[in-house]
Short mmCIF file of C-alpha atoms (C1' of nucleotides) in Angstrom, two decimals:
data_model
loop_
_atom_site.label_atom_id
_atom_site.label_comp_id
_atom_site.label_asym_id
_atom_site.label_seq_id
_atom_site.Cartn_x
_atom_site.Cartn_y
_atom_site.Cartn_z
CA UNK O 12 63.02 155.03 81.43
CA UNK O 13 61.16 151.98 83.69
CA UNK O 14 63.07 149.74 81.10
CA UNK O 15 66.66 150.95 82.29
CA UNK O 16 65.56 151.41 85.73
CA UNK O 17 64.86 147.70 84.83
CA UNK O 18 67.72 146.81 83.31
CA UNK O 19 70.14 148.55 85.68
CA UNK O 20 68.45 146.79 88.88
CA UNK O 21 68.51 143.66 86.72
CA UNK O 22 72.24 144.12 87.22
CA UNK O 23 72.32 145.08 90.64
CA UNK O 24 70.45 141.81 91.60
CA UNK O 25 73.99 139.99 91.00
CA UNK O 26 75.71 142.40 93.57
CA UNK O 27 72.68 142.53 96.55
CA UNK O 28 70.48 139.59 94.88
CA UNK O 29 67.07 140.63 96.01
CA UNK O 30 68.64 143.55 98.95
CA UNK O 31 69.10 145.45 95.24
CA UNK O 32 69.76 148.79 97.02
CA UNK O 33 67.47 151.56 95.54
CA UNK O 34 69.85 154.09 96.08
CA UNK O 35 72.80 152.19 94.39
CA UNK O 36 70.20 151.59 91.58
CA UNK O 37 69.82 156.03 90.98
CA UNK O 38 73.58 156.04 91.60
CA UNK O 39 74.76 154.47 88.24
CA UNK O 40 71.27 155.73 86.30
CA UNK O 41 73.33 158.92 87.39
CA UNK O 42 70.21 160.35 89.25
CA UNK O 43 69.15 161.18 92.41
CA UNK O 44 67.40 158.40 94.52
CA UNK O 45 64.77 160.31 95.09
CA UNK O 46 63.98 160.39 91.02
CA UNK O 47 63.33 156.40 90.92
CA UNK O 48 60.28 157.44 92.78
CA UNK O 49 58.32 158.64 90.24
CA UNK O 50 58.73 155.53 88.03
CA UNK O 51 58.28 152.65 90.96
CA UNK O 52 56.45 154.06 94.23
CA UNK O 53 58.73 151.74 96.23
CA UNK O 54 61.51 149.53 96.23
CA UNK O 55 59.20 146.59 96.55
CA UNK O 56 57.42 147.55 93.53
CA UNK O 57 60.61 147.74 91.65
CA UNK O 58 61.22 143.98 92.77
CA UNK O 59 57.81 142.94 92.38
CA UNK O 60 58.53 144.12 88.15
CA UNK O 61 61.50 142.62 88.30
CA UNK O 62 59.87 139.66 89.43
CA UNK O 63 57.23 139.87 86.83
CA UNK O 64 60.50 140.39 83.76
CA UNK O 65 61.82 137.24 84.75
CA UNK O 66 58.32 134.80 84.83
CA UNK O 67 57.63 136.59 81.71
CA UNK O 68 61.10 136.45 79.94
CA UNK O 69 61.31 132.45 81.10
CA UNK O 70 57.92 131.67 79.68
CA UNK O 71 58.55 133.40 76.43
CA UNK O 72 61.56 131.30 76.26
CA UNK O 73 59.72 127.92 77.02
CA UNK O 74 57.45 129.23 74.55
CA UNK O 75 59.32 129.80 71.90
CA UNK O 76 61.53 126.46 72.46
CA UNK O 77 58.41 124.46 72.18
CA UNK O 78 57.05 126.06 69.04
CA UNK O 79 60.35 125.52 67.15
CA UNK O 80 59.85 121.74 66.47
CA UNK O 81 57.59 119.60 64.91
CA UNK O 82 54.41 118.89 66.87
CA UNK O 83 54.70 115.26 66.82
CA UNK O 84 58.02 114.93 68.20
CA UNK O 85 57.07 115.07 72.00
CA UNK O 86 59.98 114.05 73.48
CA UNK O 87 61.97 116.40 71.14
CA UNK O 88 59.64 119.38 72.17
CA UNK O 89 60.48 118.45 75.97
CA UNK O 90 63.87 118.42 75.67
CA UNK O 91 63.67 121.66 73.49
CA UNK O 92 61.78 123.42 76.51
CA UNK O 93 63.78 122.36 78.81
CA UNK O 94 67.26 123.00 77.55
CA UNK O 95 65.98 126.60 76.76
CA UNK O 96 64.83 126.82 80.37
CA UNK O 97 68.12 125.65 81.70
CA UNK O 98 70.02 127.98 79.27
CA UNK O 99 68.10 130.88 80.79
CA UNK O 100 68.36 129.93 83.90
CA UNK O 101 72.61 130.02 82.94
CA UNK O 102 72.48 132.85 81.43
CA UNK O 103 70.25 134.95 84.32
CA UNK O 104 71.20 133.03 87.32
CA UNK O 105 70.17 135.84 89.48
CA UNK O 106 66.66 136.30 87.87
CA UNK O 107 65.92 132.73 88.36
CA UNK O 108 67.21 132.76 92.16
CA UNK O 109 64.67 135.58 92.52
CA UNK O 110 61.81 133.50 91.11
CA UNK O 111 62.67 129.86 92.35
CA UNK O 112 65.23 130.41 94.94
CA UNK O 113 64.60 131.20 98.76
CA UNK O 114 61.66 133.93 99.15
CA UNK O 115 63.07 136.91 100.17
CA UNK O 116 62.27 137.93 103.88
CA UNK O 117 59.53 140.61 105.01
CA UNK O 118 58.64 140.88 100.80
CA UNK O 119 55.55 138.81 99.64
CA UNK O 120 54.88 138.49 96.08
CA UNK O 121 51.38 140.42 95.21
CA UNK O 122 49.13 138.24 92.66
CA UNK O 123 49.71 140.04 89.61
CA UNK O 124 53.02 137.94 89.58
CA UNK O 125 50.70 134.28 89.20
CA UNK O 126 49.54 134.81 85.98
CA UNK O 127 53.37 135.02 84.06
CA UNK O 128 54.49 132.49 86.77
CA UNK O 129 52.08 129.81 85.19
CA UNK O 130 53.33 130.64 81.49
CA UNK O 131 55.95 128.18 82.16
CA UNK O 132 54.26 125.42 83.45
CA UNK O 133 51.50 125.89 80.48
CA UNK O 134 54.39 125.48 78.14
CA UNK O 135 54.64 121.45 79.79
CA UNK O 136 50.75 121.51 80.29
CA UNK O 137 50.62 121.45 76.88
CA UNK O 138 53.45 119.08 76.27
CA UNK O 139 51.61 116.89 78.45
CA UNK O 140 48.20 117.07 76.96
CA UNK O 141 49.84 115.88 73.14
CA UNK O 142 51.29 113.00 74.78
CA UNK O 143 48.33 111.82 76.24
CA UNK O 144 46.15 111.90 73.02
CA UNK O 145 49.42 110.33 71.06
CA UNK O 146 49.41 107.52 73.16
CA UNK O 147 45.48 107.74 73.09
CA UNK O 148 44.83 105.93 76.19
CA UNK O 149 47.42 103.48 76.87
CA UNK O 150 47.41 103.71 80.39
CA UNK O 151 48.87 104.91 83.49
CA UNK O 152 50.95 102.31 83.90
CA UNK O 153 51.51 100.66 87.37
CA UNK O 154 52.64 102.89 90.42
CA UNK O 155 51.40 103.50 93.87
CA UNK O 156 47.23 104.52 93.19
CA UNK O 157 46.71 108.39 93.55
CA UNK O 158 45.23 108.69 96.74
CA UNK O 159 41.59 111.21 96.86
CA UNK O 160 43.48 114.47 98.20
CA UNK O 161 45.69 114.54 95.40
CA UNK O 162 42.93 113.90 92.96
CA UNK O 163 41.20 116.68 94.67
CA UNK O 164 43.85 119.22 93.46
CA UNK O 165 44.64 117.42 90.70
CA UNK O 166 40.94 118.40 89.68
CA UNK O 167 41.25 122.21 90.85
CA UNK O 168 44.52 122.50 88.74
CA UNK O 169 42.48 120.90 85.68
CA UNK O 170 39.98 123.73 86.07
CA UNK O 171 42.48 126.43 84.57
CA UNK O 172 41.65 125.00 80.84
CA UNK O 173 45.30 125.57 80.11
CA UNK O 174 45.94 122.24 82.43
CA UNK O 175 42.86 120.46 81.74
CA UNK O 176 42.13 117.48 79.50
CA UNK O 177 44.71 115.87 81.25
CA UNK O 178 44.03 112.73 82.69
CA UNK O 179 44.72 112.41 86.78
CA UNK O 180 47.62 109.91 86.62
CA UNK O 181 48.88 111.85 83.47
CA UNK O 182 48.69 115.51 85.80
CA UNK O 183 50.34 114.03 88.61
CA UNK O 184 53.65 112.51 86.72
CA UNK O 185 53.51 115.67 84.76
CA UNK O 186 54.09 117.56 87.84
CA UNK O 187 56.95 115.16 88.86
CA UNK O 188 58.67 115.87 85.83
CA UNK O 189 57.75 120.01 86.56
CA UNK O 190 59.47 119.39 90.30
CA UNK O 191 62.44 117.46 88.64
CA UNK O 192 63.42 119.87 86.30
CA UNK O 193 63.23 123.09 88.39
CA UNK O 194 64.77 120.39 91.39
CA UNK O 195 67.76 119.99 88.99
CA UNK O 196 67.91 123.93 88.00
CA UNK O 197 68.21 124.77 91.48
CA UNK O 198 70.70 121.72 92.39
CA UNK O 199 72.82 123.06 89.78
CA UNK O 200 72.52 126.91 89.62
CA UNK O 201 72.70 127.04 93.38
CA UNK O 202 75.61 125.14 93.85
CA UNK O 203 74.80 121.73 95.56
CA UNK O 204 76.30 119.78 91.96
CA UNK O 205 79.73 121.44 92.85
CA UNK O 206 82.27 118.49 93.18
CA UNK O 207 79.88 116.41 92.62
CA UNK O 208 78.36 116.47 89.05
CA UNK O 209 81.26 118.67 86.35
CA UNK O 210 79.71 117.27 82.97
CA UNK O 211 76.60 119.52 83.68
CA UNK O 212 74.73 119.61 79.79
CA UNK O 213 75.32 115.74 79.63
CA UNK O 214 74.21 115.47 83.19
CA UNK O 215 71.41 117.18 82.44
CA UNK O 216 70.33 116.03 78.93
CA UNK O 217 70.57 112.01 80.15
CA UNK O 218 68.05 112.91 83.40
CA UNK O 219 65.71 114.75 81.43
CA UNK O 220 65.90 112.34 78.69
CA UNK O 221 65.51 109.42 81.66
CA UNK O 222 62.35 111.53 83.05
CA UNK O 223 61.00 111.75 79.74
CA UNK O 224 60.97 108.22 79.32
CA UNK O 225 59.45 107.41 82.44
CA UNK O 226 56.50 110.10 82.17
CA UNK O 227 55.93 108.32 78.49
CA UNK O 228 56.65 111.53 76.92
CA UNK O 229 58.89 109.06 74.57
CA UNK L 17 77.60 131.04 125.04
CA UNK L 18 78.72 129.89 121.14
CA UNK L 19 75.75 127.81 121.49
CA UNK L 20 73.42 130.81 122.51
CA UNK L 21 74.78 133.08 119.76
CA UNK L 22 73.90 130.68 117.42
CA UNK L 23 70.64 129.47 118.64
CA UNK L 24 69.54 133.52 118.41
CA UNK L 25 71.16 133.70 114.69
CA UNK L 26 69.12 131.15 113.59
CA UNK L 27 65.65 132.89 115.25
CA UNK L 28 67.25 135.95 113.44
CA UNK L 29 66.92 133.96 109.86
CA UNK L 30 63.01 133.85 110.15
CA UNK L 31 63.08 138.09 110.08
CA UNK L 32 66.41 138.75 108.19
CA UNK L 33 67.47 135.51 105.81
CA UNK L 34 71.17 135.21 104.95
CA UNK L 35 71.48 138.86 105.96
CA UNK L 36 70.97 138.81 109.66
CA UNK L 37 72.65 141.19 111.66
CA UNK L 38 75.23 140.50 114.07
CA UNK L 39 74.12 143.91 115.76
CA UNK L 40 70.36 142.46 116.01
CA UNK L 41 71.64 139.14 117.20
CA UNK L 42 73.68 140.82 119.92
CA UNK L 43 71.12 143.10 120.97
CA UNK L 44 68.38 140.20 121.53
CA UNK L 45 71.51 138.61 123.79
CA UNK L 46 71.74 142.08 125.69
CA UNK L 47 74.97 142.35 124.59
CA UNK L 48 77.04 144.95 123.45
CA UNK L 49 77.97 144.31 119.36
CA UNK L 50 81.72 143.65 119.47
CA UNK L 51 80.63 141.48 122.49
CA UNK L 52 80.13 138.92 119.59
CA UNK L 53 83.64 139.59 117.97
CA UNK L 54 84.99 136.94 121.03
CA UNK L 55 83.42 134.16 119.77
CA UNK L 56 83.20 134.93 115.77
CA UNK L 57 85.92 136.73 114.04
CA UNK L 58 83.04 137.89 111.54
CA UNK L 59 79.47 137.89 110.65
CA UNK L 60 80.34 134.83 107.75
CA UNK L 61 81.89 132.91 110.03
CA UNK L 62 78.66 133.32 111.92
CA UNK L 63 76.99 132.18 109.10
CA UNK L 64 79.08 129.46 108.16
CA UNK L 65 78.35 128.31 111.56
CA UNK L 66 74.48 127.85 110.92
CA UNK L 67 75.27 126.51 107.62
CA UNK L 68 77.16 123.38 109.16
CA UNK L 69 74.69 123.18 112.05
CA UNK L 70 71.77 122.89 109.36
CA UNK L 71 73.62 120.49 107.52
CA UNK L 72 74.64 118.24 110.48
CA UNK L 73 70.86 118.55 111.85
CA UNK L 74 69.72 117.63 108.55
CA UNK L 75 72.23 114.53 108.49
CA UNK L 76 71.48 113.26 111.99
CA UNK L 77 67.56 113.37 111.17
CA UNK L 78 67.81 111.32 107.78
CA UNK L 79 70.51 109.23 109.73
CA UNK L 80 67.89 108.56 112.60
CA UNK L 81 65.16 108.03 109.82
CA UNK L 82 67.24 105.26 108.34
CA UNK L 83 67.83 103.51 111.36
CA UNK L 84 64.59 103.44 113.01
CA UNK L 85 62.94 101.07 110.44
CA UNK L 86 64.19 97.26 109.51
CA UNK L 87 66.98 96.88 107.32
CA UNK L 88 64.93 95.54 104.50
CA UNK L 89 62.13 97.45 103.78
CA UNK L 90 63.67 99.81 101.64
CA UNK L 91 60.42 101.45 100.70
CA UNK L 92 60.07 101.92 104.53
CA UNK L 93 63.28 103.27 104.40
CA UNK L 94 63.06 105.49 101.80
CA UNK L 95 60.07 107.07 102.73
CA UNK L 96 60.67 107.39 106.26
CA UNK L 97 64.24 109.39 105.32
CA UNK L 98 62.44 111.65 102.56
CA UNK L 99 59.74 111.89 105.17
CA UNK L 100 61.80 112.97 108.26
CA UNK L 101 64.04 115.28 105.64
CA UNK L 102 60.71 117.12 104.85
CA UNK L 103 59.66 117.34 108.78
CA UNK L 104 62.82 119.39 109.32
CA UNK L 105 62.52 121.41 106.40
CA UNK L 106 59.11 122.42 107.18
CA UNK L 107 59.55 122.81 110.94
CA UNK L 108 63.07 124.59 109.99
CA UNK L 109 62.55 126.77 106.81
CA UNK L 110 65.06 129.40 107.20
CA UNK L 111 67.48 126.89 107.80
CA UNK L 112 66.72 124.96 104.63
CA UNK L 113 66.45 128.18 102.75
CA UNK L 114 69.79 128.90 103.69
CA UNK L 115 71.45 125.47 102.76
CA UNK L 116 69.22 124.63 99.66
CA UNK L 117 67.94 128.18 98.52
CA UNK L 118 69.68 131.03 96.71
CA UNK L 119 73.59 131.47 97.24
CA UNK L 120 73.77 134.34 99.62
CA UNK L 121 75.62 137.24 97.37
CA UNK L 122 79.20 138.00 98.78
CA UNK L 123 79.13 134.57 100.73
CA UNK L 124 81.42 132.02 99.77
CA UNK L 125 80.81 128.63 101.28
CA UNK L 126 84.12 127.63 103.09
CA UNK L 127 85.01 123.58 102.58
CA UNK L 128 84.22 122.54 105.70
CA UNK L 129 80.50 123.25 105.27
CA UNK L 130 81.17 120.25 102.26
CA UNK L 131 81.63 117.35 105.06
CA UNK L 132 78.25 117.92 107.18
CA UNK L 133 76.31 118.78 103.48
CA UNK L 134 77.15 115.00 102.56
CA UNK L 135 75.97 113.12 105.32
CA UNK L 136 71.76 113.10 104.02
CA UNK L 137 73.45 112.23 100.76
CA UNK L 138 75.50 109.21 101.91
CA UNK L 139 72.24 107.94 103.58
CA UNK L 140 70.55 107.56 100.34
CA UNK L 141 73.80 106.15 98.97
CA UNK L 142 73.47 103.27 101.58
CA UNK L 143 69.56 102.97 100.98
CA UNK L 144 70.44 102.93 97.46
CA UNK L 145 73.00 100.49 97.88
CA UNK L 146 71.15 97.87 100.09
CA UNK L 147 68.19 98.48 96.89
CA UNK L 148 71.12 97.07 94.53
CA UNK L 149 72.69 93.91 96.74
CA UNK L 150 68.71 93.14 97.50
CA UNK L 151 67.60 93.18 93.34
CA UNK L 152 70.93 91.15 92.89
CA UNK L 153 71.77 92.77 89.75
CA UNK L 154 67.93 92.76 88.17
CA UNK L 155 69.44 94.78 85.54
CA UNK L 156 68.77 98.27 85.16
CA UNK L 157 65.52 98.59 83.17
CA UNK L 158 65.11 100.69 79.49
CA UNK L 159 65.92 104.53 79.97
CA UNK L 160 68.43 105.95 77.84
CA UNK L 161 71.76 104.92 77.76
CA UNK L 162 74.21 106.13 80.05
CA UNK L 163 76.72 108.98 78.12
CA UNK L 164 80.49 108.74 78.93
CA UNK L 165 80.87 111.83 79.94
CA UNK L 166 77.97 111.42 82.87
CA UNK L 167 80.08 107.87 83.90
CA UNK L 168 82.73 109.90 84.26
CA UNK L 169 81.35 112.06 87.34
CA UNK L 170 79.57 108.81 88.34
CA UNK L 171 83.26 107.30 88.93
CA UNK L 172 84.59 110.32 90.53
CA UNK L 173 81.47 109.97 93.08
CA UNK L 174 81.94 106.51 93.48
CA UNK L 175 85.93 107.00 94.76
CA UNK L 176 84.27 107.90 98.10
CA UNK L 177 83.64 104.94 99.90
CA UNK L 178 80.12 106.40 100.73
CA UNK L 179 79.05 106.22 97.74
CA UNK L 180 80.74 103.55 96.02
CA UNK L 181 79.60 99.60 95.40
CA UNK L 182 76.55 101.25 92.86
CA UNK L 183 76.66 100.32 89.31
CA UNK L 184 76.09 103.48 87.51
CA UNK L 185 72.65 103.21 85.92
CA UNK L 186 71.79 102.81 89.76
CA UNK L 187 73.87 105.78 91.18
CA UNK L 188 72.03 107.87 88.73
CA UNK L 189 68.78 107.20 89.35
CA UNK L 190 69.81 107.84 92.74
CA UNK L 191 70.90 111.19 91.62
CA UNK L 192 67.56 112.12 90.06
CA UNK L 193 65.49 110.62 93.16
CA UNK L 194 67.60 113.30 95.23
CA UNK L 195 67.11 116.01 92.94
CA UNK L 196 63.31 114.60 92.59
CA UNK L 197 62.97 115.16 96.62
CA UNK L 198 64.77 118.51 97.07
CA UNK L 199 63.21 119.89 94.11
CA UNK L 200 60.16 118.74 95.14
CA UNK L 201 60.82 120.27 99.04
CA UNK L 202 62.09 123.66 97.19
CA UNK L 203 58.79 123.85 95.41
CA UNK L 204 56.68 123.27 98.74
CA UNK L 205 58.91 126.22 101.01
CA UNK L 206 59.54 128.42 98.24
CA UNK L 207 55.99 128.94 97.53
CA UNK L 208 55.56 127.38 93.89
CA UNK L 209 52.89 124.86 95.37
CA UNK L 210 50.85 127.88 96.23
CA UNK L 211 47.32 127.65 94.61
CA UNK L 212 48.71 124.72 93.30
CA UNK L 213 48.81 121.80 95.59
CA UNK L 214 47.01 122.33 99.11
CA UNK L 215 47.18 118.51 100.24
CA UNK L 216 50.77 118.76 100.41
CA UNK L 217 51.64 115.40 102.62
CA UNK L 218 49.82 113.27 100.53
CA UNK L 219 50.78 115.16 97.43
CA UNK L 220 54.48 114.58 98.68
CA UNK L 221 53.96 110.99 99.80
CA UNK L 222 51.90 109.66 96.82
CA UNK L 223 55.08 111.75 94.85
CA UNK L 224 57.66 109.91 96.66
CA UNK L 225 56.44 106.51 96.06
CA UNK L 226 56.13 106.97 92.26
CA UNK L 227 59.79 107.67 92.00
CA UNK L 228 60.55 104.67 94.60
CA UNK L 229 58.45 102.66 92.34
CA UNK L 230 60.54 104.16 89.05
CA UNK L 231 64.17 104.38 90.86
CA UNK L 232 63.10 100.50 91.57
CA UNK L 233 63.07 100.77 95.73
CA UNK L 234 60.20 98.79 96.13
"C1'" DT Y 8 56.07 185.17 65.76
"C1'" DG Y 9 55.83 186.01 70.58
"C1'" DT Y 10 54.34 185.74 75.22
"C1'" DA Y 11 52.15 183.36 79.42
"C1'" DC Y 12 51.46 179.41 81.51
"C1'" DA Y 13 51.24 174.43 82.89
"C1'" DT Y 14 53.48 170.20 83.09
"C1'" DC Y 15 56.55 167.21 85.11
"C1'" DA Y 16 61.35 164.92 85.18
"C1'" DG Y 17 64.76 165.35 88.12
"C1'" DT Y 18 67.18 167.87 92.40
"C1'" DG Y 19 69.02 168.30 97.00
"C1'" DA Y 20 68.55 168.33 101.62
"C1'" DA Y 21 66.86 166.14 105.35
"C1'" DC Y 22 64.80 162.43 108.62
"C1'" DG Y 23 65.75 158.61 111.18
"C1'" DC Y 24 67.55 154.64 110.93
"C1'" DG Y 25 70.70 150.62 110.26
"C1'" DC Y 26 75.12 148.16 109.62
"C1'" DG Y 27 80.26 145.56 110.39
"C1'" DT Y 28 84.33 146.21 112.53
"C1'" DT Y 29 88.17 148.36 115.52
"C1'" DC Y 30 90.13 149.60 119.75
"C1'" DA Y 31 91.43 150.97 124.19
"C1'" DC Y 32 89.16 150.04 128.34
"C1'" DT Y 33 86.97 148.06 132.82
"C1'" DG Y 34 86.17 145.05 136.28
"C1'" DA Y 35 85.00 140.58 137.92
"C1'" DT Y 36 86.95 136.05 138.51
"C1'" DG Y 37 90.27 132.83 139.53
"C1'" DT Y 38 95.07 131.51 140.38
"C1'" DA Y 39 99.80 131.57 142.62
"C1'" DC Y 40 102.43 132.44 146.23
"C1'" DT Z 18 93.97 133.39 155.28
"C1'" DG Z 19 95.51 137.16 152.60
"C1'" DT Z 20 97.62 139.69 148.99
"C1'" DA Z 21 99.34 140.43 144.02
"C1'" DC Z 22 98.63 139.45 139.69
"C1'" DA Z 23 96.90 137.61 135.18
"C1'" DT Z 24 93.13 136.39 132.52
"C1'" DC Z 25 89.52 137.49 129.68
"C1'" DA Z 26 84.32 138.38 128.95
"C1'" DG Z 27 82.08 142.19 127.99
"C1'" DT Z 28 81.90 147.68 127.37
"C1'" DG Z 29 81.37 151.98 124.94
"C1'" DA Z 30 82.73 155.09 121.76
"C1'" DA Z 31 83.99 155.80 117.35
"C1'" DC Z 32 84.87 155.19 112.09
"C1'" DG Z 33 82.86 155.31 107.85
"C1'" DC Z 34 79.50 153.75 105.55
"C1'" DG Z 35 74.86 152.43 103.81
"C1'" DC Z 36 69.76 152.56 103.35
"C1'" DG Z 37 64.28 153.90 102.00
"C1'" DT Z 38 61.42 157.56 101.84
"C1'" DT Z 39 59.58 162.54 102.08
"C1'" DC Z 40 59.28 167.10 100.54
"C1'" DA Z 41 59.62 171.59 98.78
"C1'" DC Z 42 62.05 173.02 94.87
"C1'" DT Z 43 64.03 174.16 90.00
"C1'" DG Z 44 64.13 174.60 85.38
"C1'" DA Z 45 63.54 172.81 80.85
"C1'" DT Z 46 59.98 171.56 77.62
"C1'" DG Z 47 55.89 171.97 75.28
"C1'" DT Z 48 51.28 173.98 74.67
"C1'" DA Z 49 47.64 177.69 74.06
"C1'" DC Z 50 46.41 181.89 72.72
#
DNA sequence: TGTACATCAGTGAACGCGCGTTCACTGATGTAC
DNA sequence: TGTACATCAGTGAACGCGCGTTCACTGATGTAC
């Protein structure tokens, strides 16, 4: 019964985006408004699970993309996860506006939405942490030197042991290729590529293909 | 008076988002609500008012950016425009939200909100071109090779006189450097660098010289 | 097998509020003669 | 200088609708004896 209440919000999110109208939610469950109550205590709880669906549903997807191929093939595995991101993100526009589109006014998230929020970025974490050890120390190449307050959260981030074992330089391009992907997502799913970029999967494919190259995830 | 309904809109984004109230709004100008029905036919044309004005601000800030520094320092250049672009976002988040976040649902851009959402872009396109004339065709590096079907929207870009004069390779680095800021930017307002990255300046600094260094504006 | 009772999913009415948009209007200002 | 008139910014009431949340309730189901 919370999975249709679920689902049917899931749909409403298209209509309202995140003003999904509790009400309109009962209406086609064919209930009363006042029923949803005793499944979510509020209509921000409701968004706050819906919020929760989607981190989860995205990192099972990244998961899942990244287990399908050989180890060794890194820059196969990146491409894997994130052409199954982007084909989520397609396929559940709405869901992904909710989670990396403009926070929605007078709601803040509560912090059991963190943990499946970081799924994702574990998925490239690890990505990150097989291409270091392939090239086994090559170097960071050249590039402006990472200046002490970005170490300094570079080192809090390598706490989590999920992100650690990363070299610093290694971390930081990492999350340049994190920001460029999602930056892309967003370009594209909320509209700023109209007239300006139609041959989206190729468009896509060559930039994460160039940003794999660059990042030495080759 | 236009001016003052607008300049009260845009305090009403902070409360409401996309979904401020033309009631709210006329109330805070102790005006009756079909008051407002003089000057906008509608609430969207309301917003479609504060879409171009964010736009336009946006422009004339990266313009002014541009300017301010000499001709050929295009890593001055570069960093002063992503730097100024980031001022405004940060100083104006609602406004950013509502030109670079989630589509608002029900709200259908009109064209002339395309014209203003150029102008940051063309200043890149100029940085990016000045970048070109100053390597003198230093060839474009490794990277994947370019697919036809990408070229093709490259072209179509390249028709406007704004953007044309790039070789290709060049325009689309450009591309991902402009996804690689606003993605980055999205991240920072839209609360993904929460618990993540506290030193944002230098996070975003050290961040936009890497991909200066990469896109070759050095 | 049959009765008494507890559980609890869902009801329906109400509270108090908000919204966008329309329409006939008032009344001050400024113009024309 | 003074009157008649037009303009037009802003009013106020209304239409028809929506919302989140509360609360006492009904009535079917399942359990215990």
């Amino acid at each position: 019964m919370i999975d249709e209440i679920k689902a049917i919000a899931r749909r409403h999110l298209a209509t309202d985006g995140a003003n999904l109208s509790l009400r309109a939610v009962a209406r086609d469950l064919g209930m009363v408004s006042s029923a949803v109550y005793r499944y979510f205590p509020s209509r921000d709880h409701l968004l706050t699970a819906l919020i929760i669906d989607a981190y989860d549903a995205l990192g099972a997807v990244a998961e899942r993309a990244d287990a399908a191929g050989p180890r060794d093939d890194l820059l196969g595995r990146w491409l894997a996860v994130a052409g199954a991101i982007r084909s989520w993100a397609l396929d559940n526009p709405h869901e992904y506006a909710l989670i990396y589109g403009s926070p929605v006014p007078g709601y803040a998230a509560p912090a059991d939405t963190v943990p499946p929020a970081t799924r994702t970025t574990a998925v490239l974490a690890a990505l990150l942490r097989d291409a270091v050890a392939a090239r086994s120390g090559s170097g960071d190449g050249g590039g402006p030197p990472l200046p002490a307050a970005v170490r300094e959260d570079l080192r809090r981030i390598a706490a989590d042991p999920r992100f650690g074992g990363i070299p610093d330089a290694a971390l930081a391009r990492g999350l340049a290729l994190w920001t460029e992907l999602f930056g892309m997502l967003s370009f594209e799913l909320f509209g700023q590529f109209n007239n300006v970029i139609e041959h989206r999967d190729a468009f896509f494919d060559f930039q994460m293909r160039t940003a794999a190259a660059v990042a030495g995830l080759g």
